[in-house]
């Protein structure tokens, strides 16, 4: 019987496909995030061909819509301080109030 692989964390980011002016971000900006995460974590997947469509209600009660590119990274350790700083970097780079980053414990099979 083989030993179970160690637990790991799946980190998911949702990057905006367009700026506040409605123009698509250059593909190179999304590729740069994937490359940065790959260099740090040994790999990353950006789902650039299947953008996610989102909708939410703003504080004024109006429904806002946008499209985002999901990016995933698997890591053996979750460094919350590093992720908070990287989220701030992405928010500035993509001119966003918030870039969604979430983490889940996963089991590798």
mmCIF file with all atom_site columns, C-alpha atoms in Angstrom:
data_model
loop_
_atom_site.group_PDB
_atom_site.id
_atom_site.type_symbol
_atom_site.label_atom_id
_atom_site.label_alt_id
_atom_site.label_comp_id
_atom_site.label_asym_id
_atom_site.label_entity_id
_atom_site.label_seq_id
_atom_site.pdbx_PDB_ins_code
_atom_site.Cartn_x
_atom_site.Cartn_y
_atom_site.Cartn_z
_atom_site.occupancy
_atom_site.B_iso_or_equiv
_atom_site.pdbx_formal_charge
_atom_site.auth_seq_id
_atom_site.auth_comp_id
_atom_site.auth_asym_id
_atom_site.auth_atom_id
_atom_site.pdbx_PDB_model_num
ATOM 1   C CA . UNK A 1 1   ? 0.000   0.000  0.000   1.00 0.00 ? 1   UNK A CA 1
ATOM 2   C CA . UNK A 1 2   ? 1.427   3.396  -0.947  1.00 0.00 ? 2   UNK A CA 1
ATOM 3   C CA . UNK A 1 3   ? 1.389   6.374  1.369   1.00 0.00 ? 3   UNK A CA 1
ATOM 4   C CA . UNK A 1 4   ? -1.145  9.084  0.717   1.00 0.00 ? 4   UNK A CA 1
ATOM 5   C CA . UNK A 1 5   ? 0.274   12.243 -0.823  1.00 0.00 ? 5   UNK A CA 1
ATOM 6   C CA . UNK A 1 6   ? 0.616   15.163 1.581   1.00 0.00 ? 6   UNK A CA 1
ATOM 7   C CA . UNK A 1 7   ? -2.313  17.597 1.751   1.00 0.00 ? 7   UNK A CA 1
ATOM 8   C CA . UNK A 1 8   ? -2.085  20.713 -0.348  1.00 0.00 ? 8   UNK A CA 1
ATOM 9   C CA . UNK A 1 9   ? -3.872  23.983 -0.970  1.00 0.00 ? 9   UNK A CA 1
ATOM 10  C CA . UNK A 1 10  ? -5.571  25.012 -4.190  1.00 0.00 ? 10  UNK A CA 1
ATOM 11  C CA . UNK A 1 11  ? -5.414  28.794 -4.617  1.00 0.00 ? 11  UNK A CA 1
ATOM 12  C CA . UNK A 1 12  ? -7.797  30.313 -7.151  1.00 0.00 ? 12  UNK A CA 1
ATOM 13  C CA . UNK A 1 13  ? -7.612  33.859 -8.492  1.00 0.00 ? 13  UNK A CA 1
ATOM 14  C CA . UNK A 1 14  ? -10.149 35.625 -10.677 1.00 0.00 ? 14  UNK A CA 1
ATOM 15  C CA . UNK A 1 15  ? -8.499  38.260 -12.863 1.00 0.00 ? 15  UNK A CA 1
ATOM 16  C CA . UNK A 1 16  ? -10.562 40.833 -14.756 1.00 0.00 ? 16  UNK A CA 1
ATOM 17  C CA . UNK A 1 17  ? -10.670 40.416 -18.510 1.00 0.00 ? 17  UNK A CA 1
ATOM 18  C CA . UNK A 1 18  ? -11.378 44.126 -19.078 1.00 0.00 ? 18  UNK A CA 1
ATOM 19  C CA . UNK A 1 19  ? -10.447 47.437 -17.522 1.00 0.00 ? 19  UNK A CA 1
ATOM 20  C CA . UNK A 1 20  ? -12.921 49.995 -16.179 1.00 0.00 ? 20  UNK A CA 1
ATOM 21  C CA . UNK A 1 21  ? -13.029 51.531 -19.673 1.00 0.00 ? 21  UNK A CA 1
ATOM 22  C CA . UNK A 1 22  ? -14.338 48.241 -21.132 1.00 0.00 ? 22  UNK A CA 1
ATOM 23  C CA . UNK A 1 23  ? -11.163 47.518 -23.106 1.00 0.00 ? 23  UNK A CA 1
ATOM 24  C CA . UNK A 1 24  ? -9.674  44.019 -22.865 1.00 0.00 ? 24  UNK A CA 1
ATOM 25  C CA . UNK A 1 25  ? -6.399  43.781 -21.005 1.00 0.00 ? 25  UNK A CA 1
ATOM 26  C CA . UNK A 1 26  ? -3.547  42.679 -23.257 1.00 0.00 ? 26  UNK A CA 1
ATOM 27  C CA . UNK A 1 27  ? -3.035  38.910 -23.140 1.00 0.00 ? 27  UNK A CA 1
ATOM 28  C CA . UNK A 1 28  ? 0.530   39.595 -21.969 1.00 0.00 ? 28  UNK A CA 1
ATOM 29  C CA . UNK A 1 29  ? -0.814  40.916 -18.638 1.00 0.00 ? 29  UNK A CA 1
ATOM 30  C CA . UNK A 1 30  ? -2.605  37.629 -17.941 1.00 0.00 ? 30  UNK A CA 1
ATOM 31  C CA . UNK A 1 31  ? 0.387   35.625 -19.142 1.00 0.00 ? 31  UNK A CA 1
ATOM 32  C CA . UNK A 1 32  ? 2.634   37.606 -16.774 1.00 0.00 ? 32  UNK A CA 1
ATOM 33  C CA . UNK A 1 33  ? 0.534   36.558 -13.770 1.00 0.00 ? 33  UNK A CA 1
ATOM 34  C CA . UNK A 1 34  ? 0.639   32.914 -14.852 1.00 0.00 ? 34  UNK A CA 1
ATOM 35  C CA . UNK A 1 35  ? 4.404   33.141 -15.348 1.00 0.00 ? 35  UNK A CA 1
ATOM 36  C CA . UNK A 1 36  ? 4.975   34.830 -11.973 1.00 0.00 ? 36  UNK A CA 1
ATOM 37  C CA . UNK A 1 37  ? 2.944   32.167 -10.184 1.00 0.00 ? 37  UNK A CA 1
ATOM 38  C CA . UNK A 1 38  ? 4.638   29.364 -12.117 1.00 0.00 ? 38  UNK A CA 1
ATOM 39  C CA . UNK A 1 39  ? 8.049   30.685 -11.124 1.00 0.00 ? 39  UNK A CA 1
ATOM 40  C CA . UNK A 1 40  ? 7.072   30.812 -7.448  1.00 0.00 ? 40  UNK A CA 1
ATOM 41  C CA . UNK A 1 41  ? 4.995   27.631 -7.154  1.00 0.00 ? 41  UNK A CA 1
ATOM 42  C CA . UNK A 1 42  ? 6.318   25.418 -9.934  1.00 0.00 ? 42  UNK A CA 1
ATOM 43  C CA . UNK A 1 43  ? 3.181   25.720 -12.057 1.00 0.00 ? 43  UNK A CA 1
ATOM 44  C CA . UNK A 1 44  ? -0.054  27.609 -12.611 1.00 0.00 ? 44  UNK A CA 1
ATOM 45  C CA . UNK A 1 45  ? -3.038  27.236 -14.902 1.00 0.00 ? 45  UNK A CA 1
ATOM 46  C CA . UNK A 1 46  ? -4.839  30.231 -16.436 1.00 0.00 ? 46  UNK A CA 1
ATOM 47  C CA . UNK A 1 47  ? -8.158  29.463 -18.114 1.00 0.00 ? 47  UNK A CA 1
ATOM 48  C CA . UNK A 1 48  ? -7.863  32.218 -20.729 1.00 0.00 ? 48  UNK A CA 1
ATOM 49  C CA . UNK A 1 49  ? -10.069 30.505 -23.312 1.00 0.00 ? 49  UNK A CA 1
ATOM 50  C CA . UNK A 1 50  ? -13.037 30.109 -20.966 1.00 0.00 ? 50  UNK A CA 1
ATOM 51  C CA . UNK A 1 51  ? -13.598 33.386 -19.140 1.00 0.00 ? 51  UNK A CA 1
ATOM 52  C CA . UNK A 1 52  ? -15.991 33.289 -16.217 1.00 0.00 ? 52  UNK A CA 1
ATOM 53  C CA . UNK A 1 53  ? -19.049 35.568 -16.447 1.00 0.00 ? 53  UNK A CA 1
ATOM 54  C CA . UNK A 1 54  ? -19.901 37.268 -13.166 1.00 0.00 ? 54  UNK A CA 1
ATOM 55  C CA . UNK A 1 55  ? -22.716 39.448 -11.877 1.00 0.00 ? 55  UNK A CA 1
ATOM 56  C CA . UNK A 1 56  ? -23.182 41.169 -8.530  1.00 0.00 ? 56  UNK A CA 1
ATOM 57  C CA . UNK A 1 57  ? -25.266 43.900 -6.961  1.00 0.00 ? 57  UNK A CA 1
ATOM 58  C CA . UNK A 1 58  ? -23.378 47.096 -6.179  1.00 0.00 ? 58  UNK A CA 1
ATOM 59  C CA . UNK A 1 59  ? -24.105 49.237 -3.090  1.00 0.00 ? 59  UNK A CA 1
ATOM 60  C CA . UNK A 1 60  ? -26.578 51.299 -5.152  1.00 0.00 ? 60  UNK A CA 1
ATOM 61  C CA . UNK A 1 61  ? -28.626 48.199 -5.963  1.00 0.00 ? 61  UNK A CA 1
ATOM 62  C CA . UNK A 1 62  ? -27.597 48.008 -9.628  1.00 0.00 ? 62  UNK A CA 1
ATOM 63  C CA . UNK A 1 63  ? -26.448 44.728 -11.141 1.00 0.00 ? 63  UNK A CA 1
ATOM 64  C CA . UNK A 1 64  ? -22.881 44.894 -12.436 1.00 0.00 ? 64  UNK A CA 1
ATOM 65  C CA . UNK A 1 65  ? -21.443 42.348 -14.872 1.00 0.00 ? 65  UNK A CA 1
ATOM 66  C CA . UNK A 1 66  ? -17.937 41.419 -15.860 1.00 0.00 ? 66  UNK A CA 1
ATOM 67  C CA . UNK A 1 67  ? -15.774 38.619 -17.197 1.00 0.00 ? 67  UNK A CA 1
ATOM 68  C CA . UNK A 1 68  ? -12.772 37.152 -15.475 1.00 0.00 ? 68  UNK A CA 1
ATOM 69  C CA . UNK A 1 69  ? -9.991  34.681 -16.109 1.00 0.00 ? 69  UNK A CA 1
ATOM 70  C CA . UNK A 1 70  ? -9.644  31.974 -13.452 1.00 0.00 ? 70  UNK A CA 1
ATOM 71  C CA . UNK A 1 71  ? -6.071  31.106 -12.480 1.00 0.00 ? 71  UNK A CA 1
ATOM 72  C CA . UNK A 1 72  ? -5.188  28.141 -10.246 1.00 0.00 ? 72  UNK A CA 1
ATOM 73  C CA . UNK A 1 73  ? -2.087  27.220 -8.264  1.00 0.00 ? 73  UNK A CA 1
ATOM 74  C CA . UNK A 1 74  ? -1.432  24.227 -6.015  1.00 0.00 ? 74  UNK A CA 1
ATOM 75  C CA . UNK A 1 75  ? 0.874   24.675 -3.052  1.00 0.00 ? 75  UNK A CA 1
ATOM 76  C CA . UNK A 1 76  ? 1.941   22.593 -0.089  1.00 0.00 ? 76  UNK A CA 1
ATOM 77  C CA . UNK A 1 77  ? 1.843   25.622 2.194   1.00 0.00 ? 77  UNK A CA 1
ATOM 78  C CA . UNK A 1 78  ? -0.445  28.655 2.309   1.00 0.00 ? 78  UNK A CA 1
ATOM 79  C CA . UNK A 1 79  ? 1.499   31.868 2.919   1.00 0.00 ? 79  UNK A CA 1
ATOM 80  C CA . UNK A 1 80  ? -1.294  34.339 3.699   1.00 0.00 ? 80  UNK A CA 1
ATOM 81  C CA . UNK A 1 81  ? 1.079   37.294 4.046   1.00 0.00 ? 81  UNK A CA 1
ATOM 82  C CA . UNK A 1 82  ? 2.565   36.705 0.593   1.00 0.00 ? 82  UNK A CA 1
ATOM 83  C CA . UNK A 1 83  ? -0.891  36.257 -0.973  1.00 0.00 ? 83  UNK A CA 1
ATOM 84  C CA . UNK A 1 84  ? -2.196  39.466 0.634   1.00 0.00 ? 84  UNK A CA 1
ATOM 85  C CA . UNK A 1 85  ? 0.746   41.422 -0.793  1.00 0.00 ? 85  UNK A CA 1
ATOM 86  C CA . UNK A 1 86  ? 0.350   39.793 -4.215  1.00 0.00 ? 86  UNK A CA 1
ATOM 87  C CA . UNK A 1 87  ? -3.383  40.565 -4.215  1.00 0.00 ? 87  UNK A CA 1
ATOM 88  C CA . UNK A 1 88  ? -2.547  44.254 -3.568  1.00 0.00 ? 88  UNK A CA 1
ATOM 89  C CA . UNK A 1 89  ? -0.078  44.145 -6.468  1.00 0.00 ? 89  UNK A CA 1
ATOM 90  C CA . UNK A 1 90  ? -2.724  42.687 -8.788  1.00 0.00 ? 90  UNK A CA 1
ATOM 91  C CA . UNK A 1 91  ? -5.350  45.205 -7.663  1.00 0.00 ? 91  UNK A CA 1
ATOM 92  C CA . UNK A 1 92  ? -2.984  48.037 -8.603  1.00 0.00 ? 92  UNK A CA 1
ATOM 93  C CA . UNK A 1 93  ? -1.877  46.388 -11.858 1.00 0.00 ? 93  UNK A CA 1
ATOM 94  C CA . UNK A 1 94  ? -5.448  45.706 -13.024 1.00 0.00 ? 94  UNK A CA 1
ATOM 95  C CA . UNK A 1 95  ? -6.916  48.898 -11.468 1.00 0.00 ? 95  UNK A CA 1
ATOM 96  C CA . UNK A 1 96  ? -9.417  46.958 -9.321  1.00 0.00 ? 96  UNK A CA 1
ATOM 97  C CA . UNK A 1 97  ? -11.007 47.635 -5.943  1.00 0.00 ? 97  UNK A CA 1
ATOM 98  C CA . UNK A 1 98  ? -10.598 43.933 -5.195  1.00 0.00 ? 98  UNK A CA 1
ATOM 99  C CA . UNK A 1 99  ? -9.128  40.894 -6.910  1.00 0.00 ? 99  UNK A CA 1
ATOM 100 C CA . UNK A 1 100 ? -10.732 37.730 -5.612  1.00 0.00 ? 100 UNK A CA 1
ATOM 101 C CA . UNK A 1 101 ? -8.271  35.143 -4.312  1.00 0.00 ? 101 UNK A CA 1
ATOM 102 C CA . UNK A 1 102 ? -9.516  32.093 -2.430  1.00 0.00 ? 102 UNK A CA 1
ATOM 103 C CA . UNK A 1 103 ? -7.900  28.963 -1.055  1.00 0.00 ? 103 UNK A CA 1
ATOM 104 C CA . UNK A 1 104 ? -9.210  25.462 -0.417  1.00 0.00 ? 104 UNK A CA 1
ATOM 105 C CA . UNK A 1 105 ? -7.603  22.428 1.147   1.00 0.00 ? 105 UNK A CA 1
ATOM 106 C CA . UNK A 1 106 ? -7.514  19.648 -1.436  1.00 0.00 ? 106 UNK A CA 1
ATOM 107 C CA . UNK A 1 107 ? -6.390  16.056 -1.542  1.00 0.00 ? 107 UNK A CA 1
ATOM 108 C CA . UNK A 1 108 ? -4.166  14.935 -4.391  1.00 0.00 ? 108 UNK A CA 1
ATOM 109 C CA . UNK A 1 109 ? -5.204  11.577 -5.761  1.00 0.00 ? 109 UNK A CA 1
#
